[in-house]
Amino acid sequence: NVGGELRPFYVQTEQAALDLQYIYKDWLFKFEGIRKDSHFQNSYIASTAGFEYSFSNIFGGLDLGVIAEHLYDERGVGSLAAFNNHTFVGSRLALNDELSTELLVGAIFNNEEGDLNSLRVEGSRRINENWKWELEGNAFLNSKPDQLLHSFRDDDYLQFSINYYF
């Protein structure tokens, strides 16, 4: 703000990103990484890397996947990412029915302190050709005042929606 006037400020940024995914039999491996440099902020790298293993066609046709991912941002606590050295573990259940019923549950742990920081649930199922319901929930736990995640401590939610597709 100069003399009561707002002026836009655009930071020149150099950025490179890489997304990889490899599927081998019942395994899915993934990596997402970014290197970013700007005059406004020092150069840094951030990544998510993990796997999903699927147990297919169990208990009469269900698919059950187990998931593990490492969430990393080298800026640490000073990062604009709430999860900067954390591990996500979860499970995905697909009923393989006509209505595409799916459920994902998981938790995020702080690797440095061992705290459970977040619980997550996602579910969905088609009602018919045009309608589908979806459920999504997040609970944020065990954050400390110096962590970005602390600003979300009162933002737990459970959301249910019904969508129409045409």
Tab-separated table of N, CA and C in Angstrom:
chain	number	residue	atom	x	y	z
A	1	ASN	N	0.851	-1.168	0.000
A	1	ASN	CA	0.000	0.000	0.000
A	1	ASN	C	0.900	1.235	0.000
A	2	VAL	N	0.881	1.948	-1.087
A	2	VAL	CA	1.688	3.163	-1.214
A	2	VAL	C	0.727	4.330	-1.376
A	3	GLY	N	0.666	5.206	-0.366
A	3	GLY	CA	-0.218	6.376	-0.457
A	3	GLY	C	-1.678	6.003	-0.640
A	4	GLY	N	-2.136	4.947	0.011
A	4	GLY	CA	-3.530	4.526	-0.104
A	4	GLY	C	-3.847	3.780	-1.383
A	5	GLU	N	-2.834	3.404	-2.130
A	5	GLU	CA	-3.033	2.717	-3.402
A	5	GLU	C	-2.512	1.286	-3.295
A	6	LEU	N	-3.288	0.340	-3.765
A	6	LEU	CA	-2.851	-1.049	-3.787
A	6	LEU	C	-2.132	-1.339	-5.102
A	7	ARG	N	-0.985	-1.980	-5.005
A	7	ARG	CA	-0.240	-2.345	-6.201
A	7	ARG	C	0.024	-3.850	-6.168
A	8	PRO	N	-0.226	-4.510	-7.267
A	8	PRO	CA	0.045	-5.952	-7.289
A	8	PRO	C	1.544	-6.235	-7.212
A	9	PHE	N	1.869	-7.337	-6.599
A	9	PHE	CA	3.256	-7.759	-6.462
A	9	PHE	C	3.347	-9.191	-6.966
A	10	TYR	N	4.087	-9.430	-8.017
A	10	TYR	CA	4.220	-10.754	-8.615
A	10	TYR	C	5.636	-11.260	-8.415
A	11	VAL	N	5.750	-12.397	-7.791
A	11	VAL	CA	7.050	-12.986	-7.505
A	11	VAL	C	7.402	-13.953	-8.636
A	12	GLN	N	8.598	-13.783	-9.195
A	12	GLN	CA	9.074	-14.721	-10.200
A	12	GLN	C	9.459	-16.027	-9.490
A	13	THR	N	8.977	-17.132	-10.011
A	13	THR	CA	9.196	-18.427	-9.383
A	13	THR	C	9.688	-19.423	-10.420
A	14	GLU	N	10.667	-20.215	-10.027
A	14	GLU	CA	11.100	-21.353	-10.827
A	14	GLU	C	10.638	-22.605	-10.102
A	15	GLN	N	10.033	-23.495	-10.859
A	15	GLN	CA	9.434	-24.671	-10.235
A	15	GLN	C	9.563	-25.863	-11.157
A	16	ALA	N	9.885	-27.005	-10.573
A	16	ALA	CA	9.909	-28.257	-11.329
A	16	ALA	C	9.182	-29.302	-10.490
A	17	ALA	N	8.379	-30.105	-11.137
A	17	ALA	CA	7.613	-31.125	-10.426
A	17	ALA	C	7.692	-32.442	-11.174
A	18	LEU	N	7.502	-33.510	-10.416
A	18	LEU	CA	7.549	-34.845	-10.984
A	18	LEU	C	6.464	-35.685	-10.330
A	19	ASP	N	5.633	-36.320	-11.152
A	19	ASP	CA	4.618	-37.262	-10.669
A	19	ASP	C	4.898	-38.602	-11.323
A	20	LEU	N	5.087	-39.613	-10.507
A	20	LEU	CA	5.338	-40.964	-11.007
A	20	LEU	C	4.361	-41.931	-10.382
A	21	GLN	N	3.947	-42.896	-11.176
A	21	GLN	CA	3.096	-43.960	-10.668
A	21	GLN	C	3.484	-45.243	-11.383
A	22	TYR	N	3.611	-46.310	-10.614
A	22	TYR	CA	3.978	-47.598	-11.194
A	22	TYR	C	3.087	-48.667	-10.580
A	23	ILE	N	2.503	-49.479	-11.434
A	23	ILE	CA	1.639	-50.566	-10.973
A	23	ILE	C	2.297	-51.883	-11.335
A	24	TYR	N	2.448	-52.735	-10.346
A	24	TYR	CA	3.007	-54.059	-10.545
A	24	TYR	C	2.151	-55.061	-9.778
A	25	LYS	N	1.434	-55.888	-10.532
A	25	LYS	CA	0.510	-56.861	-9.947
A	25	LYS	C	-0.446	-56.159	-8.993
A	26	ASP	N	-0.423	-56.493	-7.711
A	26	ASP	CA	-1.348	-55.905	-6.735
A	26	ASP	C	-0.779	-54.669	-6.039
A	27	TRP	N	0.373	-54.181	-6.486
A	27	TRP	CA	1.042	-53.032	-5.888
A	27	TRP	C	0.859	-51.793	-6.747
A	28	LEU	N	0.667	-50.652	-6.104
A	28	LEU	CA	0.687	-49.367	-6.770
A	28	LEU	C	1.691	-48.503	-6.002
A	29	PHE	N	2.701	-48.017	-6.691
A	29	PHE	CA	3.712	-47.147	-6.091
A	29	PHE	C	3.534	-45.744	-6.667
A	30	LYS	N	3.690	-44.729	-5.818
A	30	LYS	CA	3.525	-43.364	-6.329
A	30	LYS	C	4.544	-42.437	-5.694
A	31	PHE	N	4.893	-41.406	-6.460
A	31	PHE	CA	5.778	-40.355	-5.977
A	31	PHE	C	5.331	-39.043	-6.598
A	32	GLU	N	5.195	-38.023	-5.782
A	32	GLU	CA	4.917	-36.665	-6.245
A	32	GLU	C	5.944	-35.771	-5.579
A	33	GLY	N	6.703	-35.041	-6.358
A	33	GLY	CA	7.729	-34.179	-5.790
A	33	GLY	C	7.767	-32.833	-6.471
A	34	ILE	N	8.245	-31.829	-5.732
A	34	ILE	CA	8.347	-30.488	-6.276
A	34	ILE	C	9.614	-29.822	-5.727
A	35	ARG	N	10.252	-29.062	-6.587
A	35	ARG	CA	11.351	-28.183	-6.177
A	35	ARG	C	10.934	-26.790	-6.599
A	36	LYS	N	10.964	-25.870	-5.656
A	36	LYS	CA	10.479	-24.530	-5.935
A	36	LYS	C	11.489	-23.505	-5.434
A	37	ASP	N	11.700	-22.464	-6.235
A	37	ASP	CA	12.640	-21.405	-5.883
A	37	ASP	C	12.040	-20.082	-6.334
A	38	SER	N	12.089	-19.095	-5.443
A	38	SER	CA	11.620	-17.757	-5.804
A	38	SER	C	12.438	-16.732	-5.034
A	39	HIS	N	12.338	-15.486	-5.462
A	39	HIS	CA	13.045	-14.404	-4.777
A	39	HIS	C	12.385	-14.087	-3.437
A	40	PHE	N	11.158	-14.525	-3.276
A	40	PHE	CA	10.393	-14.264	-2.071
A	40	PHE	C	10.679	-15.304	-0.993
A	41	GLN	N	11.012	-16.523	-1.423
A	41	GLN	CA	11.191	-17.635	-0.492
A	41	GLN	C	12.381	-18.467	-0.940
A	42	ASN	N	13.141	-18.991	0.009
A	42	ASN	CA	14.283	-19.826	-0.331
A	42	ASN	C	13.844	-21.086	-1.070
A	43	SER	N	14.763	-21.664	-1.800
A	43	SER	CA	14.512	-22.896	-2.521
A	43	SER	C	14.163	-24.023	-1.546
A	44	TYR	N	13.221	-24.859	-1.929
A	44	TYR	CA	12.867	-26.005	-1.088
A	44	TYR	C	12.335	-27.145	-1.948
A	45	ILE	N	12.297	-28.319	-1.348
A	45	ILE	CA	11.676	-29.475	-1.989
A	45	ILE	C	10.602	-30.028	-1.058
A	46	ALA	N	9.594	-30.612	-1.649
A	46	ALA	CA	8.516	-31.260	-0.911
A	46	ALA	C	8.088	-32.486	-1.704
A	47	SER	N	7.601	-33.491	-1.010
A	47	SER	CA	7.217	-34.718	-1.719
A	47	SER	C	6.189	-35.519	-0.939
A	48	THR	N	5.537	-36.391	-1.661
A	48	THR	CA	4.688	-37.438	-1.109
A	48	THR	C	5.080	-38.704	-1.838
A	49	ALA	N	5.395	-39.744	-1.080
A	49	ALA	CA	5.793	-41.010	-1.686
A	49	ALA	C	5.136	-42.139	-0.901
A	50	GLY	N	4.663	-43.145	-1.618
A	50	GLY	CA	4.030	-44.241	-0.902
A	50	GLY	C	3.586	-45.356	-1.808
A	51	PHE	N	2.764	-46.217	-1.223
A	51	PHE	CA	2.277	-47.384	-1.957
A	51	PHE	C	0.881	-47.761	-1.493
A	52	GLU	N	0.235	-48.558	-2.321
A	52	GLU	CA	-1.016	-49.218	-1.956
A	52	GLU	C	-0.916	-50.661	-2.414
A	53	TYR	N	-1.243	-51.563	-1.524
A	53	TYR	CA	-1.296	-52.983	-1.875
A	53	TYR	C	-2.754	-53.413	-1.791
A	54	SER	N	-3.246	-54.061	-2.840
A	54	SER	CA	-4.654	-54.466	-2.891
A	54	SER	C	-4.802	-55.976	-2.766
A	55	PHE	N	-5.646	-56.358	-1.825
A	55	PHE	CA	-6.083	-57.746	-1.712
A	55	PHE	C	-7.370	-57.821	-2.521
A	56	SER	N	-7.303	-58.454	-3.676
A	56	SER	CA	-8.425	-58.439	-4.612
A	56	SER	C	-9.305	-59.661	-4.456
A	57	ASN	N	-10.595	-59.427	-4.667
A	57	ASN	CA	-11.590	-60.493	-4.726
A	57	ASN	C	-11.569	-61.366	-3.470
A	58	ILE	N	-11.607	-60.713	-2.299
A	58	ILE	CA	-11.651	-61.452	-1.040
A	58	ILE	C	-13.064	-61.397	-0.469
A	59	PHE	N	-13.388	-62.305	0.374
A	59	PHE	CA	-14.697	-62.354	1.033
A	59	PHE	C	-15.837	-62.190	0.033
A	60	GLY	N	-15.784	-62.932	-1.058
A	60	GLY	CA	-16.871	-62.910	-2.025
A	60	GLY	C	-16.865	-61.747	-2.986
A	61	GLY	N	-15.714	-61.147	-3.243
A	61	GLY	CA	-15.630	-60.127	-4.279
A	61	GLY	C	-15.156	-58.758	-3.834
A	62	LEU	N	-14.848	-58.574	-2.573
A	62	LEU	CA	-14.382	-57.271	-2.097
A	62	LEU	C	-12.922	-57.039	-2.476
A	63	ASP	N	-12.548	-55.775	-2.618
A	63	ASP	CA	-11.145	-55.384	-2.754
A	63	ASP	C	-10.781	-54.584	-1.505
A	64	LEU	N	-9.672	-54.942	-0.887
A	64	LEU	CA	-9.194	-54.237	0.291
A	64	LEU	C	-7.771	-53.783	0.030
A	65	GLY	N	-7.558	-52.482	0.086
A	65	GLY	CA	-6.231	-51.925	-0.140
A	65	GLY	C	-5.663	-51.368	1.150
A	66	VAL	N	-4.370	-51.587	1.367
A	66	VAL	CA	-3.674	-50.960	2.493
A	66	VAL	C	-2.735	-49.912	1.904
A	67	ILE	N	-2.703	-48.748	2.542
A	67	ILE	CA	-2.017	-47.588	1.985
A	67	ILE	C	-1.036	-47.030	3.009
A	68	ALA	N	0.139	-46.646	2.532
A	68	ALA	CA	1.100	-45.932	3.371
A	68	ALA	C	1.784	-44.873	2.511
A	69	GLU	N	1.897	-43.655	3.042
A	69	GLU	CA	2.548	-42.562	2.327
A	69	GLU	C	3.361	-41.722	3.302
A	70	HIS	N	4.492	-41.229	2.818
A	70	HIS	CA	5.298	-40.292	3.601
A	70	HIS	C	5.099	-38.902	3.016
A	71	LEU	N	4.754	-37.929	3.867
A	71	LEU	CA	4.518	-36.547	3.463
A	71	LEU	C	5.698	-35.719	3.967
A	72	TYR	N	6.379	-35.019	3.064
A	72	TYR	CA	7.614	-34.342	3.441
A	72	TYR	C	7.678	-32.941	2.851
A	73	ASP	N	8.160	-31.993	3.647
A	73	ASP	CA	8.474	-30.644	3.197
A	73	ASP	C	9.717	-30.233	3.971
A	74	GLU	N	10.806	-29.959	3.253
A	74	GLU	CA	12.076	-29.703	3.936
A	74	GLU	C	12.068	-28.427	4.773
A	75	ARG	N	11.075	-27.563	4.603
A	75	ARG	CA	10.999	-26.344	5.410
A	75	ARG	C	10.580	-26.639	6.847
A	76	GLY	N	10.104	-27.837	7.105
A	76	GLY	CA	9.739	-28.235	8.462
A	76	GLY	C	8.585	-27.434	9.020
A	77	VAL	N	8.683	-27.072	10.292
A	77	VAL	CA	7.611	-26.363	10.987
A	77	VAL	C	7.321	-25.020	10.324
A	78	GLY	N	8.302	-24.412	9.666
A	78	GLY	CA	8.101	-23.137	8.985
A	78	GLY	C	7.377	-23.258	7.657
A	79	SER	N	7.005	-24.449	7.285
A	79	SER	CA	6.349	-24.721	6.017
A	79	SER	C	4.920	-24.191	6.004
A	80	LEU	N	4.405	-23.951	4.809
A	80	LEU	CA	2.994	-23.618	4.648
A	80	LEU	C	2.156	-24.878	4.494
A	81	ALA	N	2.783	-26.043	4.630
A	81	ALA	CA	2.078	-27.321	4.591
A	81	ALA	C	1.913	-27.818	6.025
A	82	ALA	N	0.707	-28.219	6.379
A	82	ALA	CA	0.445	-28.665	7.751
A	82	ALA	C	1.164	-29.972	8.068
A	83	PHE	N	1.387	-30.795	7.054
A	83	PHE	CA	2.029	-32.092	7.262
A	83	PHE	C	3.385	-32.081	6.569
A	84	ASN	N	4.460	-31.838	7.327
A	84	ASN	CA	5.761	-31.649	6.699
A	84	ASN	C	6.744	-32.776	6.954
A	85	ASN	N	6.475	-33.646	7.904
A	85	ASN	CA	7.239	-34.879	8.107
A	85	ASN	C	6.299	-35.854	8.789
A	86	HIS	N	5.341	-36.337	8.010
A	86	HIS	CA	4.254	-37.141	8.531
A	86	HIS	C	4.078	-38.407	7.701
A	87	THR	N	3.376	-39.356	8.277
A	87	THR	CA	3.055	-40.603	7.588
A	87	THR	C	1.549	-40.802	7.602
A	88	PHE	N	0.997	-41.105	6.430
A	88	PHE	CA	-0.416	-41.461	6.307
A	88	PHE	C	-0.499	-42.974	6.195
A	89	VAL	N	-1.367	-43.596	6.982
A	89	VAL	CA	-1.669	-45.018	6.844
A	89	VAL	C	-3.179	-45.147	6.769
A	90	GLY	N	-3.626	-46.014	5.891
A	90	GLY	CA	-5.062	-46.151	5.734
A	90	GLY	C	-5.428	-47.403	4.984
A	91	SER	N	-6.703	-47.492	4.726
A	91	SER	CA	-7.241	-48.651	4.019
A	91	SER	C	-8.395	-48.203	3.125
A	92	ARG	N	-8.458	-48.831	1.962
A	92	ARG	CA	-9.524	-48.556	0.999
A	92	ARG	C	-10.315	-49.849	0.792
A	93	LEU	N	-11.629	-49.759	0.921
A	93	LEU	CA	-12.508	-50.912	0.716
A	93	LEU	C	-13.420	-50.615	-0.456
A	94	ALA	N	-13.417	-51.494	-1.444
A	94	ALA	CA	-14.321	-51.378	-2.593
A	94	ALA	C	-15.188	-52.635	-2.620
A	95	LEU	N	-16.489	-52.444	-2.596
A	95	LEU	CA	-17.398	-53.591	-2.590
A	95	LEU	C	-17.540	-54.232	-3.963
A	96	ASN	N	-17.094	-53.539	-5.003
A	96	ASN	CA	-17.210	-54.042	-6.378
A	96	ASN	C	-18.646	-54.392	-6.736
A	97	ASP	N	-19.568	-53.582	-6.263
A	97	ASP	CA	-20.979	-53.794	-6.571
A	97	ASP	C	-21.406	-52.865	-7.709
A	98	GLU	N	-22.619	-53.041	-8.181
A	98	GLU	CA	-23.131	-52.222	-9.283
A	98	GLU	C	-23.161	-50.739	-8.943
A	99	LEU	N	-23.257	-50.418	-7.668
A	99	LEU	CA	-23.396	-49.029	-7.251
A	99	LEU	C	-22.065	-48.396	-6.848
A	100	SER	N	-20.950	-49.099	-7.099
A	100	SER	CA	-19.599	-48.573	-6.865
A	100	SER	C	-19.394	-48.070	-5.434
A	101	THR	N	-19.745	-48.870	-4.459
A	101	THR	CA	-19.585	-48.502	-3.058
A	101	THR	C	-18.114	-48.558	-2.664
A	102	GLU	N	-17.608	-47.446	-2.094
A	102	GLU	CA	-16.203	-47.358	-1.684
A	102	GLU	C	-16.099	-46.661	-0.331
A	103	LEU	N	-15.084	-47.057	0.439
A	103	LEU	CA	-14.808	-46.437	1.720
A	103	LEU	C	-13.302	-46.342	1.908
A	104	LEU	N	-12.834	-45.173	2.335
A	104	LEU	CA	-11.419	-44.946	2.640
A	104	LEU	C	-11.335	-44.408	4.056
A	105	VAL	N	-10.502	-45.025	4.892
A	105	VAL	CA	-10.249	-44.524	6.245
A	105	VAL	C	-8.743	-44.447	6.436
A	106	GLY	N	-8.306	-43.429	7.172
A	106	GLY	CA	-6.875	-43.299	7.372
A	106	GLY	C	-6.532	-42.353	8.501
A	107	ALA	N	-5.257	-42.353	8.841
A	107	ALA	CA	-4.740	-41.516	9.914
A	107	ALA	C	-3.388	-40.953	9.499
A	108	ILE	N	-3.074	-39.762	9.993
A	108	ILE	CA	-1.794	-39.117	9.723
A	108	ILE	C	-1.055	-38.937	11.049
A	109	PHE	N	0.188	-39.408	11.057
A	109	PHE	CA	1.025	-39.363	12.255
A	109	PHE	C	2.216	-38.450	12.040
A	110	ASN	N	2.589	-37.722	13.085
A	110	ASN	CA	3.779	-36.885	13.077
A	110	ASN	C	4.989	-37.789	13.319
A	111	ASN	N	5.926	-37.838	12.380
A	111	ASN	CA	7.078	-38.737	12.488
A	111	ASN	C	8.060	-38.315	13.580
A	112	GLU	N	8.108	-37.042	13.898
A	112	GLU	CA	9.078	-36.575	14.892
A	112	GLU	C	8.603	-36.794	16.315
A	113	GLU	N	7.305	-36.634	16.547
A	113	GLU	CA	6.790	-36.727	17.907
A	113	GLU	C	5.912	-37.947	18.134
A	114	GLY	N	5.563	-38.651	17.067
A	114	GLY	CA	4.742	-39.846	17.190
A	114	GLY	C	3.269	-39.581	17.449
A	115	ASP	N	2.858	-38.319	17.377
A	115	ASP	CA	1.466	-37.970	17.647
A	115	ASP	C	0.561	-38.316	16.471
A	116	LEU	N	-0.657	-38.710	16.789
A	116	LEU	CA	-1.707	-38.849	15.789
A	116	LEU	C	-2.247	-37.453	15.525
A	117	ASN	N	-2.138	-36.951	14.273
A	117	ASN	CA	-2.545	-35.580	13.964
A	117	ASN	C	-3.868	-35.461	13.221
A	118	SER	N	-4.288	-36.506	12.520
A	118	SER	CA	-5.515	-36.380	11.741
A	118	SER	C	-6.137	-37.748	11.494
A	119	LEU	N	-7.452	-37.792	11.543
A	119	LEU	CA	-8.217	-38.965	11.135
A	119	LEU	C	-9.077	-38.549	9.954
A	120	ARG	N	-9.174	-39.417	8.954
A	120	ARG	CA	-9.907	-39.083	7.733
A	120	ARG	C	-10.788	-40.247	7.311
A	121	VAL	N	-11.977	-39.929	6.805
A	121	VAL	CA	-12.877	-40.938	6.244
A	121	VAL	C	-13.515	-40.360	4.977
A	122	GLU	N	-13.589	-41.185	3.949
A	122	GLU	CA	-14.275	-40.824	2.708
A	122	GLU	C	-15.096	-42.023	2.280
A	123	GLY	N	-16.309	-41.791	1.847
A	123	GLY	CA	-17.153	-42.866	1.353
A	123	GLY	C	-18.038	-42.356	0.240
A	124	SER	N	-18.440	-43.268	-0.641
A	124	SER	CA	-19.352	-42.880	-1.714
A	124	SER	C	-20.086	-44.111	-2.243
A	125	ARG	N	-21.238	-43.836	-2.826
A	125	ARG	CA	-22.032	-44.897	-3.457
A	125	ARG	C	-23.034	-44.242	-4.404
A	126	ARG	N	-23.152	-44.825	-5.579
A	126	ARG	CA	-24.176	-44.351	-6.513
A	126	ARG	C	-25.547	-44.783	-5.998
A	127	ILE	N	-26.528	-43.936	-6.205
A	127	ILE	CA	-27.912	-44.278	-5.867
A	127	ILE	C	-28.572	-44.897	-7.097
A	128	ASN	N	-28.305	-44.294	-8.240
A	128	ASN	CA	-28.741	-44.817	-9.541
A	128	ASN	C	-27.828	-44.193	-10.594
A	129	GLU	N	-28.244	-44.193	-11.850
A	129	GLU	CA	-27.398	-43.680	-12.921
A	129	GLU	C	-27.017	-42.217	-12.752
A	130	ASN	N	-27.899	-41.414	-12.159
A	130	ASN	CA	-27.681	-39.975	-12.088
A	130	ASN	C	-27.341	-39.441	-10.698
A	131	TRP	N	-27.591	-40.193	-9.671
A	131	TRP	CA	-27.417	-39.712	-8.304
A	131	TRP	C	-26.335	-40.500	-7.573
A	132	LYS	N	-25.632	-39.799	-6.698
A	132	LYS	CA	-24.569	-40.422	-5.912
A	132	LYS	C	-24.465	-39.697	-4.571
A	133	TRP	N	-24.268	-40.445	-3.496
A	133	TRP	CA	-24.000	-39.791	-2.209
A	133	TRP	C	-22.517	-39.909	-1.878
A	134	GLU	N	-22.014	-38.924	-1.155
A	134	GLU	CA	-20.611	-38.906	-0.741
A	134	GLU	C	-20.520	-38.452	0.704
A	135	LEU	N	-19.580	-39.044	1.423
A	135	LEU	CA	-19.323	-38.709	2.812
A	135	LEU	C	-17.841	-38.391	2.957
A	136	GLU	N	-17.523	-37.323	3.670
A	136	GLU	CA	-16.130	-36.952	3.904
A	136	GLU	C	-16.019	-36.387	5.308
A	137	GLY	N	-15.003	-36.812	6.024
A	137	GLY	CA	-14.802	-36.307	7.373
A	137	GLY	C	-13.337	-36.199	7.721
A	138	ASN	N	-13.011	-35.224	8.559
A	138	ASN	CA	-11.648	-34.997	9.031
A	138	ASN	C	-11.694	-34.584	10.488
A	139	ALA	N	-10.792	-35.137	11.273
A	139	ALA	CA	-10.607	-34.696	12.652
A	139	ALA	C	-9.130	-34.344	12.811
A	140	PHE	N	-8.856	-33.189	13.387
A	140	PHE	CA	-7.478	-32.723	13.592
A	140	PHE	C	-7.152	-32.831	15.079
A	141	LEU	N	-6.057	-33.517	15.390
A	141	LEU	CA	-5.751	-33.867	16.772
A	141	LEU	C	-4.316	-33.517	17.145
A	142	ASN	N	-4.068	-33.358	18.433
A	142	ASN	CA	-2.724	-33.293	19.020
A	142	ASN	C	-1.775	-32.309	18.345
A	143	SER	N	-2.234	-31.124	18.041
A	143	SER	CA	-1.333	-30.132	17.456
A	143	SER	C	-0.774	-29.239	18.561
A	144	LYS	N	0.359	-28.678	18.276
A	144	LYS	CA	1.019	-27.775	19.218
A	144	LYS	C	0.979	-26.349	18.663
A	145	PRO	N	0.996	-25.334	19.534
A	145	PRO	CA	0.854	-23.941	19.069
A	145	PRO	C	1.857	-23.507	18.004
A	146	ASP	N	3.050	-24.115	17.940
A	146	ASP	CA	4.039	-23.700	16.939
A	146	ASP	C	3.861	-24.404	15.597
A	147	GLN	N	2.854	-25.264	15.476
A	147	GLN	CA	2.611	-25.999	14.235
A	147	GLN	C	1.479	-25.357	13.446
A	148	LEU	N	1.619	-25.333	12.126
A	148	LEU	CA	0.569	-24.791	11.261
A	148	LEU	C	-0.748	-25.537	11.478
A	149	LEU	N	-0.672	-26.826	11.732
A	149	LEU	CA	-1.861	-27.650	11.946
A	149	LEU	C	-2.697	-27.127	13.120
A	150	HIS	N	-2.068	-26.434	14.055
A	150	HIS	CA	-2.769	-25.917	15.231
A	150	HIS	C	-3.898	-24.956	14.841
A	151	SER	N	-3.733	-24.254	13.712
A	151	SER	CA	-4.776	-23.325	13.274
A	151	SER	C	-6.041	-24.064	12.822
A	152	PHE	N	-5.956	-25.387	12.620
A	152	PHE	CA	-7.117	-26.187	12.213
A	152	PHE	C	-7.737	-26.948	13.383
A	153	ARG	N	-7.254	-26.752	14.593
A	153	ARG	CA	-7.642	-27.575	15.739
A	153	ARG	C	-9.151	-27.575	16.002
A	154	ASP	N	-9.847	-26.528	15.607
A	154	ASP	CA	-11.299	-26.450	15.817
A	154	ASP	C	-12.073	-26.640	14.517
A	155	ASP	N	-11.425	-27.192	13.493
A	155	ASP	CA	-12.056	-27.303	12.174
A	155	ASP	C	-12.408	-28.732	11.787
A	156	ASP	N	-12.630	-29.618	12.759
A	156	ASP	CA	-13.088	-30.970	12.437
A	156	ASP	C	-14.412	-30.857	11.691
A	157	TYR	N	-14.656	-31.788	10.786
A	157	TYR	CA	-15.918	-31.725	10.058
A	157	TYR	C	-16.339	-33.104	9.570
A	158	LEU	N	-17.624	-33.230	9.329
A	158	LEU	CA	-18.225	-34.388	8.683
A	158	LEU	C	-19.200	-33.824	7.665
A	159	GLN	N	-18.980	-34.159	6.403
A	159	GLN	CA	-19.777	-33.589	5.309
A	159	GLN	C	-20.454	-34.709	4.547
A	160	PHE	N	-21.732	-34.545	4.292
A	160	PHE	CA	-22.502	-35.496	3.507
A	160	PHE	C	-23.101	-34.736	2.328
A	161	SER	N	-22.991	-35.280	1.136
A	161	SER	CA	-23.565	-34.609	-0.029
A	161	SER	C	-24.247	-35.615	-0.934
A	162	ILE	N	-25.220	-35.131	-1.639
A	162	ILE	CA	-25.896	-35.906	-2.685
A	162	ILE	C	-25.697	-35.134	-3.976
A	163	ASN	N	-25.181	-35.817	-4.995
A	163	ASN	CA	-24.842	-35.169	-6.259
A	163	ASN	C	-25.684	-35.744	-7.396
A	164	TYR	N	-26.047	-34.875	-8.308
A	164	TYR	CA	-26.784	-35.272	-9.504
A	164	TYR	C	-25.877	-35.086	-10.718
A	165	TYR	N	-25.760	-36.109	-11.525
A	165	TYR	CA	-24.947	-36.073	-12.747
A	165	TYR	C	-25.862	-36.208	-13.945
A	166	PHE	N	-25.628	-35.381	-14.962
A	166	PHE	CA	-26.469	-35.453	-16.176
A	166	PHE	C	-25.629	-35.497	-17.415
